[in-house]
Tab-separated table of C-alpha atoms in Angstrom:
chain	number	residue	atom	x	y	z
I	709	MET	CA	-23.247	-47.211	13.486
I	710	VAL	CA	-21.530	-48.302	10.216
I	711	VAL	CA	-24.611	-47.286	8.199
I	712	SER	CA	-24.584	-43.850	9.865
I	713	MET	CA	-20.859	-43.390	9.079
I	714	ASN	CA	-21.400	-44.320	5.419
I	715	HIS	CA	-24.374	-41.984	5.274
I	716	HIS	CA	-22.224	-39.194	6.718
I	717	LYS	CA	-19.429	-39.888	4.190
I	718	GLY	CA	-21.957	-39.844	1.364
I	719	LYS	CA	-23.303	-36.474	2.484
I	720	LEU	CA	-19.782	-35.094	2.724
I	721	LEU	CA	-19.020	-36.314	-0.786
I	722	ILE	CA	-22.161	-34.720	-2.211
I	723	PHE	CA	-21.378	-31.476	-0.384
I	724	SER	CA	-17.743	-31.460	-1.662
I	725	LEU	CA	-18.890	-32.165	-5.220
I	726	THR	CA	-21.463	-29.383	-5.032
I	727	VAL	CA	-18.886	-26.889	-3.745
I	728	PHE	CA	-16.461	-28.003	-6.484
I	729	LEU	CA	-19.092	-27.609	-9.211
I	730	VAL	CA	-20.171	-24.190	-7.878
I	731	CYS	CA	-16.509	-23.081	-7.947
I	732	ILE	CA	-16.097	-24.325	-11.525
I	733	VAL	CA	-19.298	-22.591	-12.688
I	734	PHE	CA	-18.297	-19.392	-10.888
I	735	THR	CA	-14.795	-19.436	-12.461
I	736	ILE	CA	-16.211	-20.069	-15.952
I	737	LYS	CA	-18.837	-17.350	-15.511
I	738	PHE	CA	-16.529	-14.777	-13.941
I	739	PHE	CA	-13.604	-15.215	-16.307
I	740	LYS	CA	-15.962	-15.831	-19.242
I	741	LEU	CA	-14.058	-19.007	-20.083
I	742	PRO	CA	-15.216	-21.372	-22.808
I	743	ILE	CA	-17.275	-24.295	-21.574
I	744	PRO	CA	-15.794	-27.421	-23.186
I	745	PHE	CA	-17.901	-28.585	-26.163
I	746	VAL	CA	-20.756	-26.153	-25.420
I	747	THR	CA	-19.075	-22.888	-26.531
I	748	ASN	CA	-17.345	-24.732	-29.352
I	749	LEU	CA	-20.711	-25.946	-30.650
I	750	THR	CA	-22.247	-22.469	-30.346
I	751	ALA	CA	-19.254	-20.866	-32.097
I	752	THR	CA	-19.293	-23.446	-34.894
I	753	LYS	CA	-23.025	-22.885	-35.390
I	754	GLU	CA	-22.605	-19.100	-35.497
I	755	LEU	CA	-19.629	-19.228	-37.868
I	756	LYS	CA	-21.401	-21.688	-40.183
I	757	ARG	CA	-24.427	-19.414	-40.263
I	758	TYR	CA	-22.253	-16.377	-41.024
I	759	VAL	CA	-20.138	-18.007	-43.738
I	760	GLY	CA	-22.976	-20.075	-45.173
I	761	GLU	CA	-20.853	-23.227	-45.364
I	762	ASP	CA	-21.180	-26.457	-43.429
I	763	ASP	CA	-17.661	-27.788	-43.654
I	764	LEU	CA	-15.632	-25.566	-41.321
I	765	TYR	CA	-12.568	-26.246	-39.208
I	766	VAL	CA	-13.115	-24.095	-36.119
I	767	LYS	CA	-10.172	-23.417	-33.799
I	768	TYR	CA	-10.039	-21.843	-30.345
I	769	ASP	CA	-7.875	-18.740	-29.950
I	770	PHE	CA	-6.984	-18.590	-26.253
I	771	LYS	CA	-5.212	-15.226	-26.596
I	772	ASN	CA	-8.396	-13.478	-27.678
I	773	ASN	CA	-10.747	-15.966	-26.012
I	774	SER	CA	-12.624	-16.533	-29.246
I	775	TYR	CA	-13.189	-19.167	-31.946
I	776	TYR	CA	-12.029	-18.613	-35.486
I	777	ILE	CA	-11.750	-19.978	-38.971
I	778	SER	CA	-9.439	-19.062	-41.785
I	779	ASN	CA	-11.558	-18.705	-44.891
I	780	GLY	CA	-9.154	-18.497	-47.836
I	781	GLY	CA	-6.666	-16.468	-45.777
I	782	ASN	CA	-9.468	-14.309	-44.388
I	783	ARG	CA	-9.838	-14.626	-40.629
I	784	ILE	CA	-13.358	-14.779	-39.256
I	785	SER	CA	-13.722	-15.092	-35.503
I	786	TYR	CA	-16.589	-15.407	-33.068
I	787	ASP	CA	-16.378	-13.771	-29.669
I	788	PHE	CA	-18.734	-15.848	-27.510
I	789	THR	CA	-18.484	-13.456	-24.556
I	790	GLU	CA	-19.893	-10.541	-26.577
I	791	ASN	CA	-21.736	-12.565	-29.241
I	792	ARG	CA	-19.880	-10.685	-31.977
I	793	ILE	CA	-18.223	-11.673	-35.231
I	794	PHE	CA	-15.014	-10.238	-36.624
I	795	ASP	CA	-14.645	-10.611	-40.380
I	796	GLU	CA	-11.224	-9.419	-41.510
I	797	LYS	CA	-12.429	-8.636	-45.043
I	798	LEU	CA	-15.384	-6.579	-43.848
I	799	SER	CA	-13.299	-4.773	-41.236
I	800	SER	CA	-10.672	-3.970	-43.847
I	801	LYS	CA	-13.349	-2.578	-46.195
I	802	PHE	CA	-14.632	-0.163	-43.549
I	803	ASN	CA	-11.093	0.713	-42.510
I	804	GLU	CA	-10.013	1.593	-46.053
I	805	HIS	CA	-13.096	3.741	-46.517
I	806	ALA	CA	-12.531	5.554	-43.201
I	807	LYS	CA	-8.866	6.112	-43.990
I	808	ALA	CA	-9.703	7.579	-47.394
I	809	LEU	CA	-12.162	10.004	-45.791
I	810	TYR	CA	-9.683	10.833	-43.061
I	811	VAL	CA	-7.085	11.981	-45.622
I	812	LYS	CA	-9.428	14.876	-46.448
I	813	PHE	CA	-9.880	15.629	-42.765
I	814	SER	CA	-6.157	15.651	-41.969
I	815	LYS	CA	-5.582	18.307	-44.658
I	816	ARG	CA	-7.696	20.778	-42.700
I	817	LYS	CA	-5.729	23.401	-40.832
I	818	GLY	CA	-6.287	24.019	-37.175
I	819	GLU	CA	-4.556	24.425	-33.859
I	820	ALA	CA	-4.336	20.717	-33.202
I	821	ARG	CA	-2.118	18.313	-35.127
I	822	PHE	CA	-4.012	15.125	-35.858
I	823	PRO	CA	-2.287	11.783	-36.570
I	824	ASP	CA	-1.227	10.981	-40.138
I	825	GLY	CA	-3.485	7.959	-40.165
I	826	ILE	CA	-6.245	6.292	-38.193
I	827	HIS	CA	-7.367	2.716	-37.822
I	828	LEU	CA	-10.904	1.398	-37.622
I	829	HIS	CA	-11.719	-2.062	-36.285
I	830	THR	CA	-15.139	-3.446	-37.159
I	831	GLU	CA	-17.189	-6.279	-35.654
I	832	VAL	CA	-20.763	-7.331	-36.360
I	833	SER	CA	-23.416	-8.565	-33.992
I	834	ALA	CA	-23.999	-12.302	-34.360
I	835	LYS	CA	-27.721	-11.659	-33.866
I	836	ASP	CA	-28.040	-9.118	-36.634
I	837	TYR	CA	-25.274	-8.786	-39.213
I	838	ARG	CA	-26.431	-5.288	-40.168
I	839	GLN	CA	-25.556	-4.104	-36.684
I	840	ILE	CA	-21.901	-3.108	-36.735
I	841	GLU	CA	-19.726	-1.925	-33.858
I	842	GLN	CA	-16.495	-0.068	-34.528
I	843	LYS	CA	-13.445	1.038	-32.608
I	844	ILE	CA	-11.421	4.038	-33.727
I	845	TYR	CA	-7.719	4.442	-33.008
I	846	LEU	CA	-6.713	8.117	-32.892
I	847	LEU	CA	-3.057	8.036	-31.942
I	848	ASN	CA	-1.974	10.767	-31.236
I	849	ILE	CA	-3.473	14.257	-31.277
I	850	TYR	CA	-0.928	16.982	-30.443
I	851	GLU	CA	-1.771	20.515	-29.430
I	852	ARG	CA	0.426	23.334	-28.211
I	853	LYS	CA	-1.963	24.387	-25.522
I	854	GLU	CA	-1.820	24.632	-21.749
I	855	PHE	CA	-4.936	24.197	-19.639
I	856	ASP	CA	-5.656	25.596	-16.188
I	857	SER	CA	-7.926	22.735	-15.259
I	858	GLU	CA	-8.071	19.081	-16.190
I	859	GLU	CA	-11.793	19.374	-16.831
I	860	GLU	CA	-11.136	21.969	-19.501
I	861	LEU	CA	-8.440	19.769	-21.017
I	862	LYS	CA	-10.651	16.675	-21.111
I	863	LYS	CA	-13.433	18.684	-22.719
I	864	ARG	CA	-11.036	19.816	-25.458
I	865	MET	CA	-9.756	16.295	-25.978
I	866	LEU	CA	-13.295	14.982	-26.485
I	867	GLU	CA	-14.114	17.912	-28.764
I	868	LEU	CA	-11.183	17.016	-31.035
I	869	MET	CA	-12.046	13.324	-31.036
I	870	PHE	CA	-15.656	14.000	-31.976
I	871	GLU	CA	-14.497	16.345	-34.744
I	872	VAL	CA	-13.002	13.296	-36.478
I	873	ILE	CA	-15.937	10.996	-35.699
I	874	GLU	CA	-18.436	13.517	-37.020
I	875	PHE	CA	-16.369	14.141	-40.134
I	876	LEU	CA	-16.428	10.413	-40.915
I	877	GLY	CA	-20.209	10.539	-40.856
I	878	ASP	CA	-23.147	8.366	-39.945
I	879	GLU	CA	-22.299	5.403	-42.128
I	880	PHE	CA	-19.964	4.340	-39.337
I	881	ASN	CA	-21.119	3.183	-35.939
I	882	ILE	CA	-18.205	4.086	-33.694
I	883	THR	CA	-18.827	2.621	-30.277
I	884	SER	CA	-15.281	2.376	-28.885
I	885	CYS	CA	-12.084	4.366	-29.033
I	886	GLN	CA	-8.441	4.594	-28.115
I	887	THR	CA	-7.319	8.211	-28.190
I	888	ASN	CA	-4.183	9.926	-26.940
I	889	TYR	CA	-4.039	13.685	-26.509
I	890	ILE	CA	-0.664	15.324	-25.985
I	891	CYS	CA	-0.657	18.951	-24.876
I	892	LEU	CA	1.610	21.079	-22.690
I	893	ASN	CA	0.030	19.526	-19.581
I	894	GLY	CA	1.192	16.006	-20.542
I	895	THR	CA	-0.115	12.870	-22.251
I	896	PHE	CA	-3.767	11.952	-21.704
I	897	SER	CA	-5.414	8.735	-22.835
I	898	LEU	CA	-8.954	7.611	-23.359
I	899	GLU	CA	-9.707	3.927	-23.754
I	900	TYR	CA	-13.411	3.328	-23.934
I	901	ASN	CA	-15.167	0.177	-25.106
I	902	SER	CA	-18.902	0.273	-25.390
I	903	ARG	CA	-21.744	-1.187	-27.416
I	904	LYS	CA	-23.573	2.053	-28.019
I	905	LYS	CA	-22.566	4.932	-30.277
I	906	LEU	CA	-19.879	7.067	-28.635
I	907	LYS	CA	-21.958	10.132	-29.501
I	908	ASN	CA	-24.667	8.784	-27.205
I	909	VAL	CA	-22.354	8.157	-24.268
I	910	SER	CA	-22.557	10.955	-21.717
I	911	GLU	CA	-19.661	13.395	-21.571
I	912	PRO	CA	-19.021	12.901	-17.826
I	913	GLU	CA	-18.811	9.154	-18.460
I	914	LEU	CA	-16.171	9.667	-21.151
I	915	ARG	CA	-14.312	12.277	-19.098
I	916	ASP	CA	-14.105	9.855	-16.170
I	917	ASN	CA	-12.248	7.428	-18.409
I	918	ILE	CA	-9.543	9.895	-19.449
I	919	TYR	CA	-6.388	9.501	-17.420
I	920	LYS	CA	-3.004	11.148	-17.407
I	921	SER	CA	-0.247	8.778	-18.346
I	922	ASP	CA	2.403	8.618	-15.662
I	923	ARG	CA	4.551	5.942	-17.232
I	924	ASN	CA	8.150	6.940	-17.914
I	925	SER	CA	7.988	5.980	-21.572
I	926	GLU	CA	5.025	8.265	-22.198
I	927	ASN	CA	6.700	11.048	-20.248
I	928	GLU	CA	9.821	10.674	-22.371
I	929	GLU	CA	7.783	10.866	-25.560
I	930	PHE	CA	6.000	13.930	-24.220
I	931	LEU	CA	9.314	15.610	-23.274
I	932	ARG	CA	10.742	14.884	-26.753
I	933	TRP	CA	7.720	16.562	-28.319
I	934	LYS	CA	7.969	19.514	-25.914
I	935	ASN	CA	11.683	19.927	-26.620
I	936	ASP	CA	10.983	19.944	-30.347
I	937	LEU	CA	8.552	22.809	-29.828
I	938	ASP	CA	11.137	24.948	-28.002
A	1410	MET	CA	51.733	27.431	-80.149
A	1411	ASN	CA	50.127	29.844	-77.659
A	1412	LYS	CA	46.752	29.315	-79.237
A	1413	ASN	CA	47.156	25.542	-78.796
A	1414	LYS	CA	48.176	26.004	-75.138
A	1415	ILE	CA	45.117	28.196	-74.469
A	1416	THR	CA	42.848	25.596	-76.075
A	1417	SER	CA	44.347	22.736	-74.065
A	1418	ASN	CA	44.056	24.788	-70.855
A	1419	LYS	CA	40.394	25.404	-71.657
A	1420	ILE	CA	39.837	21.678	-72.137
A	1421	ILE	CA	41.602	20.861	-68.871
A	1422	ASN	CA	39.525	23.485	-67.046
A	1423	THR	CA	36.313	22.145	-68.540
A	1424	VAL	CA	37.253	18.581	-67.551
A	1425	ASN	CA	38.151	19.790	-64.061
A	1426	LEU	CA	34.834	21.595	-63.783
A	1427	LEU	CA	32.959	18.513	-64.942
A	1428	LEU	CA	34.874	16.287	-62.517
A	1429	GLY	CA	34.182	18.778	-59.739
A	1430	LEU	CA	30.466	18.716	-60.565
A	1431	VAL	CA	30.462	14.903	-60.587
A	1432	LEU	CA	32.194	14.922	-57.195
A	1433	VAL	CA	29.698	17.389	-55.687
A	1434	PHE	CA	26.771	15.435	-57.145
A	1435	SER	CA	28.180	12.183	-55.809
A	1436	VAL	CA	28.693	13.595	-52.304
A	1437	LEU	CA	25.214	15.114	-52.296
A	1438	SER	CA	23.544	11.937	-53.529
A	1439	ASN	CA	25.353	9.957	-50.837
A	1440	VAL	CA	24.103	12.328	-48.148
A	1441	VAL	CA	20.564	12.219	-49.514
A	1442	PHE	CA	20.679	8.418	-49.760
A	1443	ALA	CA	21.998	8.076	-46.213
A	1444	TYR	CA	19.193	10.193	-44.795
A	1445	SER	CA	16.356	8.882	-46.941
A	1446	ASN	CA	14.224	6.541	-44.885
A	1447	ASP	CA	13.526	3.614	-47.127
A	1448	THR	CA	12.741	1.178	-44.332
A	1449	GLY	CA	10.148	3.108	-42.319
A	1450	TRP	CA	9.235	1.011	-39.257
A	1451	LYS	CA	10.699	-2.249	-40.538
A	1452	GLY	CA	12.380	-4.199	-37.749
A	1453	TYR	CA	10.673	-2.386	-34.878
A	1454	ALA	CA	8.629	-4.297	-32.300
A	1455	VAL	CA	4.957	-3.459	-31.748
A	1456	TYR	CA	2.712	-4.461	-28.847
A	1457	ARG	CA	-0.949	-4.533	-27.960
A	1458	ASP	CA	-2.725	-5.561	-24.774
A	1459	GLY	CA	-5.787	-7.741	-24.216
A	1460	VAL	CA	-4.366	-11.250	-23.912
A	1461	ILE	CA	-6.531	-13.392	-21.599
A	1462	THR	CA	-9.027	-10.776	-20.492
A	1463	PHE	CA	-11.720	-11.069	-17.880
A	1464	PRO	CA	-14.508	-8.740	-16.715
A	1465	GLY	CA	-13.162	-5.574	-15.173
A	1466	ASN	CA	-9.766	-6.012	-16.781
A	1467	SER	CA	-9.968	-5.343	-20.504
A	1468	SER	CA	-6.195	-4.916	-20.757
A	1469	GLY	CA	-5.879	-8.607	-19.868
A	1470	LEU	CA	-3.240	-10.596	-18.060
A	1471	ASN	CA	-0.664	-10.098	-20.775
A	1472	ASP	CA	0.215	-8.409	-24.077
A	1473	HIS	CA	0.897	-9.568	-27.606
A	1474	ALA	CA	4.133	-8.852	-29.482
A	1475	ALA	CA	4.956	-8.651	-33.179
A	1476	LEU	CA	7.761	-7.420	-35.388
A	1477	MET	CA	7.164	-4.917	-38.179
A	1478	ASP	CA	7.925	-6.540	-41.532
A	1479	GLU	CA	6.768	-3.556	-43.560
A	1480	LYS	CA	7.372	0.195	-43.532
A	1481	SER	CA	3.965	1.131	-42.194
A	1482	TYR	CA	0.898	-0.387	-40.556
A	1483	ASN	CA	-0.962	0.615	-43.730
A	1484	ASP	CA	0.897	-1.967	-45.795
A	1485	ASN	CA	-0.546	-5.363	-46.561
A	1486	ARG	CA	0.257	-7.881	-43.782
A	1487	PRO	CA	2.734	-5.546	-42.077
A	1488	VAL	CA	3.657	-7.690	-39.077
A	1489	LEU	CA	5.365	-11.011	-38.453
A	1490	HIS	CA	4.130	-12.730	-35.315
A	1491	ALA	CA	3.239	-15.927	-33.497
A	1492	PRO	CA	-0.542	-15.496	-33.175
A	1493	GLY	CA	-1.231	-18.430	-30.837
A	1494	TYR	CA	-1.980	-22.156	-30.567
A	1495	GLY	CA	-2.837	-23.862	-33.821
A	1496	ASN	CA	-0.872	-21.230	-35.723
A	1497	VAL	CA	2.706	-20.751	-36.817
A	1498	VAL	CA	4.927	-17.669	-37.031
A	1499	GLU	CA	3.467	-15.861	-40.016
A	1500	TRP	CA	2.703	-12.507	-41.569
A	1501	GLY	CA	-0.419	-10.906	-40.212
A	1502	THR	CA	-2.700	-8.009	-41.011
A	1503	TRP	CA	-2.801	-5.006	-38.698
A	1504	ASP	CA	-6.385	-5.807	-37.724
A	1505	GLU	CA	-5.474	-9.395	-36.894
A	1506	PHE	CA	-2.538	-8.233	-34.775
A	1507	LEU	CA	-4.557	-5.585	-32.924
A	1508	GLY	CA	-7.743	-7.626	-32.529
A	1509	GLY	CA	-9.664	-4.604	-31.230
A	1510	SER	CA	-7.395	-4.293	-28.170
A	1511	SER	CA	-5.330	-1.266	-27.142
A	1512	PHE	CA	-2.223	-0.419	-29.095
A	1513	LEU	CA	0.730	-0.035	-26.719
A	1514	GLY	CA	3.364	1.429	-29.008
A	1515	VAL	CA	6.435	0.969	-31.163
A	1516	TYR	CA	9.634	-0.295	-29.501
A	1517	ARG	CA	13.291	-0.970	-30.238
A	1518	PRO	CA	16.117	-2.541	-28.227
A	1519	LYS	CA	17.685	-0.172	-25.712
A	1520	GLY	CA	20.828	1.390	-27.122
A	1521	ALA	CA	20.075	0.338	-30.691
A	1522	THR	CA	19.643	2.589	-33.687
A	1523	ILE	CA	17.627	0.809	-36.315
A	1524	THR	CA	19.457	1.793	-39.489
A	1525	GLU	CA	18.461	0.546	-42.918
A	1526	THR	CA	21.015	-2.271	-42.665
A	1527	GLU	CA	19.822	-3.255	-39.190
A	1528	ALA	CA	16.170	-3.165	-40.250
A	1529	LYS	CA	16.915	-5.441	-43.200
A	1530	ARG	CA	18.805	-7.871	-40.965
A	1531	PHE	CA	15.970	-7.996	-38.385
A	1532	VAL	CA	13.313	-8.561	-41.042
A	1533	SER	CA	15.358	-11.204	-42.818
A	1534	LYS	CA	15.986	-13.116	-39.560
A	1535	ALA	CA	12.311	-12.848	-38.572
A	1536	ARG	CA	11.271	-14.262	-41.941
A	1537	GLN	CA	13.434	-17.332	-41.281
A	1538	LEU	CA	11.171	-18.068	-38.296
A	1539	ARG	CA	8.059	-18.422	-40.459
A	1540	GLY	CA	6.369	-21.778	-40.036
A	1541	ILE	CA	7.558	-22.398	-36.467
A	1542	GLY	CA	4.724	-23.506	-34.159
A	1543	TYR	CA	3.424	-21.662	-31.111
A	1544	ASN	CA	4.301	-22.368	-27.515
A	1545	PHE	CA	2.693	-20.781	-24.454
A	1546	LEU	CA	4.936	-21.951	-21.616
A	1547	ASP	CA	8.388	-20.927	-22.851
A	1548	GLN	CA	9.682	-18.198	-25.119
A	1549	ILE	CA	11.588	-20.774	-27.147
A	1550	VAL	CA	11.804	-24.560	-27.492
A	1551	TYR	CA	14.668	-25.998	-29.530
A	1552	ASN	CA	16.737	-29.112	-29.984
A	1553	PRO	CA	19.864	-28.684	-27.818
A	1554	VAL	CA	21.474	-31.774	-29.330
A	1555	THR	CA	21.501	-30.647	-32.946
A	1556	ALA	CA	22.169	-27.000	-32.080
A	1557	GLY	CA	25.802	-25.970	-31.932
A	1558	THR	CA	26.971	-22.959	-29.962
A	1559	TRP	CA	24.115	-20.946	-31.409
A	1560	VAL	CA	20.485	-21.920	-31.930
A	1561	ASP	CA	19.736	-21.569	-35.633
A	1562	SER	CA	16.212	-20.895	-36.807
A	1563	ASP	CA	15.849	-24.411	-38.267
A	1564	GLU	CA	16.637	-25.909	-34.860
A	1565	ILE	CA	13.685	-24.180	-33.187
A	1566	PHE	CA	10.528	-26.248	-32.579
A	1567	LYS	CA	8.318	-23.627	-30.930
A	1568	LEU	CA	8.213	-19.919	-30.200
A	1569	ARG	CA	5.999	-17.616	-28.157
A	1570	CYS	CA	5.193	-14.163	-29.567
A	1571	ASP	CA	7.737	-12.441	-27.306
A	1572	GLY	CA	10.229	-15.159	-28.268
A	1573	VAL	CA	10.083	-14.004	-31.895
A	1574	VAL	CA	11.100	-10.461	-30.916
A	1575	GLU	CA	13.706	-11.622	-28.402
A	1576	TYR	CA	15.300	-14.145	-30.796
A	1577	VAL	CA	15.611	-11.646	-33.647
A	1578	TYR	CA	17.121	-8.854	-31.565
A	1579	GLU	CA	19.418	-11.064	-29.524
A	1580	TRP	CA	20.697	-12.889	-32.606
A	1581	TYR	CA	22.264	-9.553	-33.500
A	1582	GLU	CA	23.480	-9.066	-29.916
A	1583	TYR	CA	20.918	-6.512	-28.824
A	1584	ARG	CA	20.036	-7.607	-25.320
A	1585	VAL	CA	16.339	-7.672	-24.509
A	1586	GLY	CA	15.831	-9.624	-21.290
A	1587	GLY	CA	17.679	-11.981	-18.960
A	1588	ALA	CA	20.396	-11.813	-16.344
A	1589	ASP	CA	24.048	-11.074	-17.066
A	1590	GLY	CA	25.836	-13.955	-18.749
A	1591	LYS	CA	22.641	-15.753	-19.752
A	1592	TRP	CA	20.545	-13.146	-21.518
A	1593	ASP	CA	21.158	-14.427	-25.057
A	1594	ILE	CA	18.199	-16.585	-26.141
A	1595	THR	CA	20.113	-17.665	-29.248
A	1596	ARG	CA	22.944	-19.261	-27.222
A	1597	ASN	CA	22.614	-23.032	-26.818
A	1598	ARG	CA	23.197	-23.333	-23.072
A	1599	LEU	CA	20.925	-24.725	-20.363
A	1600	GLU	CA	21.152	-21.618	-18.177
A	1601	ASN	CA	20.252	-19.401	-21.141
A	1602	PHE	CA	17.289	-21.639	-21.912
A	1603	TRP	CA	16.035	-21.542	-18.292
A	1604	GLU	CA	16.382	-17.764	-18.259
A	1605	HIS	CA	13.852	-17.625	-21.115
A	1606	SER	CA	11.554	-20.369	-19.915
A	1607	GLY	CA	8.185	-19.968	-18.214
A	1608	PHE	CA	7.244	-16.394	-17.504
A	1609	ASN	CA	10.616	-14.952	-16.487
A	1610	ILE	CA	10.205	-12.766	-19.538
A	1611	THR	CA	6.782	-11.975	-20.980
A	1612	PRO	CA	5.523	-9.680	-23.735
A	1613	ARG	CA	4.326	-7.306	-21.016
A	1614	LYS	CA	7.734	-7.228	-19.304
A	1615	GLN	CA	9.385	-6.637	-22.660
A	1616	ASN	CA	7.362	-3.539	-23.474
A	1617	ARG	CA	7.193	-2.180	-19.935
A	1618	SER	CA	10.830	-2.419	-18.974
A	1619	LEU	CA	13.103	-4.294	-21.351
A	1620	LEU	CA	12.715	-2.343	-24.588
A	1621	TYR	CA	12.759	1.349	-25.423
A	1622	LYS	CA	9.435	2.890	-26.392
A	1623	VAL	CA	9.840	4.983	-29.524
A	1624	GLN	CA	6.258	6.204	-29.849
A	1625	SER	CA	2.712	5.526	-28.778
A	1626	SER	CA	1.224	6.453	-32.140
A	1627	LEU	CA	0.627	3.954	-34.930
A	1628	PRO	CA	3.684	3.138	-37.095
A	1629	TRP	CA	2.617	5.267	-40.062
């Protein structure tokens, strides 16, 4: 009887431990949390390989869920969820180049008013450092235009965004964007993060990710712009 | 005699004309100086999302706050912020601040006009916070024993990113968050401390309801 009770308790303990472990694994997997020691070791290995130095002090950045080092004031971080590396110096180099090209673009005259400046954020694949992925910030494009349908509006918004991307040329690999388009219909935003070139993402897919901002602050900004036009 | 009088009148008129010109020039230069924007976006708060993200929610559980230390985001290390654990309040590059997340906009305290004087005061106060360590659980951690009526920057042990913005604005009596009578984070009182502890106020609450959004475009 006692042996059976102990056996039962043992089974219950094993079952509870299994459930607990499954929950932990599920939480780590779902929230893409760092696994103690394991992700740290992977990140350290990847950062050492990238920098080419063995003596690195790698820290965890919980805000961005990544590991980073400060290399002479230059931040280099490893995103273990996407297996990507952000090198501040490299990103800045691309950004400066894009901004210089954009100055020429912004001088062009057209119906739409493009922002005074853009920002380009660059990351490289940890597998292949030649493979870069970039996010463009186009905030904001203004146009004194009213559309009958939202489809038409979204099409125009994408057209304007791609005008800039195409002007910058093929030396950039823009895979993500944050774009705001302000027209007489309101403020529309597109936030799209991908790993493939934006040019290769289907238009319906991009259009589905454009939404009208209904927050008061955006409405106020829109009304200020509209009042200035009148 | 008459000739002398005419000459002296001419001199007086010329002097008057010159003085008049100086006066007009002085008034004009004052007007031009008053309206010239030498500070750009200095002293404004900026926010981005993407703090503690998980699949299906790229905007994350919270946002990150910083204070503009330079005129434009194009300047070198334009923000002052508390980046996170293992770091102190420090200048940061725009890329480091944004981290590939979404930019949320430029903000100022409600009811405040950020004049050149105000901008200089905000930046100068924010710079005093450099070197203070990061804290996740409370906006501010300070020594209540050494602090007098007000919590000076050298009495602060730790700050969260939204604490940097809140401390700077509230030091100059621009209310950001907190209930009546205990909203001032810079006041050394237990009820004021509790009001700013935990997640009563967060970077997300600051930009969504406590501050005034000036623009959603980058601070050029």
